[in-house]
Amino acid sequence: MKLVLFACLAAVAFAAPQGDQKPIVEIIKDERSDSGDGNFNYAFEADNGISMSVSGTPGAEGQSNMEGVYSFILPDGTTAEVRFTADERGYLPVSDLLPTSHPLPAHAIEQIRFAEEQRAAGVTFE
């Protein structure tokens, strides 16, 4: 029994932080405010370039509506930024990082224009 107790105490001692070890990532800014009525703000920044700032309000359907921005450093050293809203429509990010659809080819645009002309002229197909 004493051996098991000694082994447990040794494991705890070895698992404890040793000396003045610095955390891998240090938080250099951490600001938060909550008014208690569903409105809130927070912002943080880490020493590795990650940052986030968000403000929120109560939504009409019981959700929290939020607007914010977060950024981080890409492997090439540039900063990536994503702005977003989150509300009853869901999460809507905006960033140059996100893929976009390809533009329609000219022949497709012409077909759409022609179909709209036919629809406006009352042409129907059955």
PDB file of C-alpha atoms in Angstrom:
ATOM      1  CA  MET A   1       0.000   0.000   0.000  1.00  0.00           C
ATOM      2  CA  LYS A   2       2.830   2.391   0.875  1.00  0.00           C
ATOM      3  CA  LEU A   3       4.473   1.652  -2.469  1.00  0.00           C
ATOM      4  CA  VAL A   4       1.291   2.577  -4.398  1.00  0.00           C
ATOM      5  CA  LEU A   5       0.933   5.800  -2.389  1.00  0.00           C
ATOM      6  CA  PHE A   6       4.587   6.669  -3.020  1.00  0.00           C
ATOM      7  CA  ALA A   7       4.191   5.965  -6.761  1.00  0.00           C
ATOM      8  CA  CYS A   8       1.128   8.261  -6.943  1.00  0.00           C
ATOM      9  CA  LEU A   9       2.915  11.066  -5.105  1.00  0.00           C
ATOM     10  CA  ALA A  10       5.960  10.700  -7.369  1.00  0.00           C
ATOM     11  CA  ALA A  11       3.747  10.873 -10.484  1.00  0.00           C
ATOM     12  CA  VAL A  12       2.108  14.078  -9.223  1.00  0.00           C
ATOM     13  CA  ALA A  13       5.501  15.606  -8.430  1.00  0.00           C
ATOM     14  CA  PHE A  14       6.885  14.827 -11.877  1.00  0.00           C
ATOM     15  CA  ALA A  15       3.742  16.164 -13.578  1.00  0.00           C
ATOM     16  CA  ALA A  16       3.889  19.511 -11.752  1.00  0.00           C
ATOM     17  CA  PRO A  17       5.324  22.495 -13.663  1.00  0.00           C
ATOM     18  CA  GLN A  18       9.051  22.816 -13.152  1.00  0.00           C
ATOM     19  CA  GLY A  19      10.576  26.223 -12.374  1.00  0.00           C
ATOM     20  CA  ASP A  20       9.845  29.268 -14.490  1.00  0.00           C
ATOM     21  CA  GLN A  21       8.572  27.553 -17.616  1.00  0.00           C
ATOM     22  CA  LYS A  22       7.033  30.032 -20.017  1.00  0.00           C
ATOM     23  CA  PRO A  23       3.729  29.042 -21.682  1.00  0.00           C
ATOM     24  CA  ILE A  24       3.973  28.082 -25.341  1.00  0.00           C
ATOM     25  CA  VAL A  25       1.664  30.952 -26.314  1.00  0.00           C
ATOM     26  CA  GLU A  26       1.243  33.974 -24.099  1.00  0.00           C
ATOM     27  CA  ILE A  27      -1.982  36.014 -24.075  1.00  0.00           C
ATOM     28  CA  ILE A  28      -1.000  39.671 -24.266  1.00  0.00           C
ATOM     29  CA  LYS A  29      -4.531  41.136 -24.342  1.00  0.00           C
ATOM     30  CA  ASP A  30      -7.748  39.784 -22.814  1.00  0.00           C
ATOM     31  CA  GLU A  31     -10.660  42.200 -22.482  1.00  0.00           C
ATOM     32  CA  ARG A  32     -14.221  41.125 -21.716  1.00  0.00           C
ATOM     33  CA  SER A  33     -17.447  42.890 -20.876  1.00  0.00           C
ATOM     34  CA  ASP A  34     -20.909  41.488 -20.296  1.00  0.00           C
ATOM     35  CA  SER A  35     -23.746  43.855 -19.458  1.00  0.00           C
ATOM     36  CA  GLY A  36     -25.956  41.037 -18.164  1.00  0.00           C
ATOM     37  CA  ASP A  37     -28.736  41.687 -20.695  1.00  0.00           C
ATOM     38  CA  GLY A  38     -27.263  39.611 -23.521  1.00  0.00           C
ATOM     39  CA  ASN A  39     -24.934  42.302 -24.843  1.00  0.00           C
ATOM     40  CA  PHE A  40     -21.250  41.462 -24.662  1.00  0.00           C
ATOM     41  CA  ASN A  41     -17.828  42.249 -26.099  1.00  0.00           C
ATOM     42  CA  TYR A  42     -14.530  40.461 -25.944  1.00  0.00           C
ATOM     43  CA  ALA A  43     -11.127  40.831 -27.506  1.00  0.00           C
ATOM     44  CA  PHE A  44      -7.922  38.918 -27.109  1.00  0.00           C
ATOM     45  CA  GLU A  45      -4.509  38.822 -28.674  1.00  0.00           C
ATOM     46  CA  ALA A  46      -1.750  36.255 -28.355  1.00  0.00           C
ATOM     47  CA  ASP A  47       1.968  36.803 -28.840  1.00  0.00           C
ATOM     48  CA  ASN A  48       1.941  34.453 -31.863  1.00  0.00           C
ATOM     49  CA  GLY A  49      -0.218  36.866 -33.914  1.00  0.00           C
ATOM     50  CA  ILE A  50      -3.630  35.320 -33.279  1.00  0.00           C
ATOM     51  CA  SER A  51      -6.284  37.884 -32.347  1.00  0.00           C
ATOM     52  CA  MET A  52     -10.072  38.056 -32.136  1.00  0.00           C
ATOM     53  CA  SER A  53     -12.621  40.739 -31.388  1.00  0.00           C
ATOM     54  CA  VAL A  54     -16.359  40.029 -31.063  1.00  0.00           C
ATOM     55  CA  SER A  55     -19.455  41.951 -30.024  1.00  0.00           C
ATOM     56  CA  GLY A  56     -22.801  40.320 -29.421  1.00  0.00           C
ATOM     57  CA  THR A  57     -26.422  41.233 -28.874  1.00  0.00           C
ATOM     58  CA  PRO A  58     -29.535  39.175 -28.107  1.00  0.00           C
ATOM     59  CA  GLY A  59     -31.360  37.963 -31.201  1.00  0.00           C
ATOM     60  CA  ALA A  60     -35.106  38.025 -31.872  1.00  0.00           C
ATOM     61  CA  GLU A  61     -35.290  34.213 -31.999  1.00  0.00           C
ATOM     62  CA  GLY A  62     -33.365  33.609 -28.757  1.00  0.00           C
ATOM     63  CA  GLN A  63     -29.924  33.362 -30.339  1.00  0.00           C
ATOM     64  CA  SER A  64     -26.915  35.594 -29.817  1.00  0.00           C
ATOM     65  CA  ASN A  65     -26.182  37.820 -32.805  1.00  0.00           C
ATOM     66  CA  MET A  66     -22.442  38.343 -33.129  1.00  0.00           C
ATOM     67  CA  GLU A  67     -20.134  40.386 -35.318  1.00  0.00           C
ATOM     68  CA  GLY A  68     -16.420  40.076 -35.192  1.00  0.00           C
ATOM     69  CA  VAL A  69     -13.056  39.609 -36.782  1.00  0.00           C
ATOM     70  CA  TYR A  70     -10.214  37.202 -36.184  1.00  0.00           C
ATOM     71  CA  SER A  71      -6.740  37.090 -37.662  1.00  0.00           C
ATOM     72  CA  PHE A  72      -3.718  34.839 -37.635  1.00  0.00           C
ATOM     73  CA  ILE A  73      -0.314  34.599 -39.281  1.00  0.00           C
ATOM     74  CA  LEU A  74       0.001  32.408 -42.374  1.00  0.00           C
ATOM     75  CA  PRO A  75       3.092  30.252 -43.000  1.00  0.00           C
ATOM     76  CA  ASP A  76       4.410  32.830 -45.510  1.00  0.00           C
ATOM     77  CA  GLY A  77       4.346  35.531 -42.792  1.00  0.00           C
ATOM     78  CA  THR A  78       1.303  37.451 -44.056  1.00  0.00           C
ATOM     79  CA  THR A  79      -1.698  38.093 -41.848  1.00  0.00           C
ATOM     80  CA  ALA A  80      -5.002  36.411 -42.662  1.00  0.00           C
ATOM     81  CA  GLU A  81      -8.203  38.154 -41.566  1.00  0.00           C
ATOM     82  CA  VAL A  82     -11.759  36.838 -41.413  1.00  0.00           C
ATOM     83  CA  ARG A  83     -14.716  39.114 -40.653  1.00  0.00           C
ATOM     84  CA  PHE A  84     -17.973  37.414 -39.711  1.00  0.00           C
ATOM     85  CA  THR A  85     -21.524  37.704 -38.535  1.00  0.00           C
ATOM     86  CA  ALA A  86     -23.445  34.973 -36.762  1.00  0.00           C
ATOM     87  CA  ASP A  87     -27.186  35.332 -36.358  1.00  0.00           C
ATOM     88  CA  GLU A  88     -30.469  33.614 -37.248  1.00  0.00           C
ATOM     89  CA  ARG A  89     -29.126  33.086 -40.790  1.00  0.00           C
ATOM     90  CA  GLY A  90     -26.060  31.226 -39.486  1.00  0.00           C
ATOM     91  CA  TYR A  91     -22.340  31.905 -39.623  1.00  0.00           C
ATOM     92  CA  LEU A  92     -21.363  34.196 -42.513  1.00  0.00           C
ATOM     93  CA  PRO A  93     -17.603  34.691 -42.933  1.00  0.00           C
ATOM     94  CA  VAL A  94     -16.027  37.188 -45.334  1.00  0.00           C
ATOM     95  CA  SER A  95     -12.371  36.887 -46.301  1.00  0.00           C
ATOM     96  CA  ASP A  96     -10.031  36.860 -49.269  1.00  0.00           C
ATOM     97  CA  LEU A  97      -9.015  33.399 -48.031  1.00  0.00           C
ATOM     98  CA  LEU A  98     -12.380  31.850 -48.838  1.00  0.00           C
ATOM     99  CA  PRO A  99     -12.926  30.256 -52.239  1.00  0.00           C
ATOM    100  CA  THR A 100     -15.298  31.973 -54.642  1.00  0.00           C
ATOM    101  CA  SER A 101     -17.264  30.561 -57.525  1.00  0.00           C
ATOM    102  CA  HIS A 102     -15.911  30.934 -61.022  1.00  0.00           C
ATOM    103  CA  PRO A 103     -17.548  33.531 -63.271  1.00  0.00           C
ATOM    104  CA  LEU A 104     -20.099  32.179 -65.713  1.00  0.00           C
ATOM    105  CA  PRO A 105     -18.838  31.657 -69.261  1.00  0.00           C
ATOM    106  CA  ALA A 106     -20.109  34.047 -71.941  1.00  0.00           C
ATOM    107  CA  HIS A 107     -22.355  31.428 -73.606  1.00  0.00           C
ATOM    108  CA  ALA A 108     -24.124  30.724 -70.282  1.00  0.00           C
ATOM    109  CA  ILE A 109     -24.726  34.433 -69.702  1.00  0.00           C
ATOM    110  CA  GLU A 110     -26.171  34.678 -73.234  1.00  0.00           C
ATOM    111  CA  GLN A 111     -28.510  31.723 -72.582  1.00  0.00           C
ATOM    112  CA  ILE A 112     -29.748  33.296 -69.349  1.00  0.00           C
ATOM    113  CA  ARG A 113     -30.341  36.623 -71.123  1.00  0.00           C
ATOM    114  CA  PHE A 114     -32.232  34.881 -73.940  1.00  0.00           C
ATOM    115  CA  ALA A 115     -34.398  32.940 -71.456  1.00  0.00           C
ATOM    116  CA  GLU A 116     -35.239  36.162 -69.614  1.00  0.00           C
ATOM    117  CA  GLU A 117     -36.268  37.804 -72.894  1.00  0.00           C
ATOM    118  CA  GLN A 118     -38.519  34.837 -73.702  1.00  0.00           C
ATOM    119  CA  ARG A 119     -40.051  34.888 -70.230  1.00  0.00           C
ATOM    120  CA  ALA A 120     -40.705  38.659 -70.515  1.00  0.00           C
ATOM    121  CA  ALA A 121     -42.345  38.108 -73.916  1.00  0.00           C
ATOM    122  CA  GLY A 122     -44.673  35.477 -72.431  1.00  0.00           C
ATOM    123  CA  VAL A 123     -43.110  32.454 -74.171  1.00  0.00           C
ATOM    124  CA  THR A 124     -43.812  29.242 -72.286  1.00  0.00           C
ATOM    125  CA  PHE A 125     -42.945  25.635 -72.979  1.00  0.00           C
ATOM    126  CA  GLU A 126     -45.213  22.764 -72.053  1.00  0.00           C
TER     127      GLU A 126
END
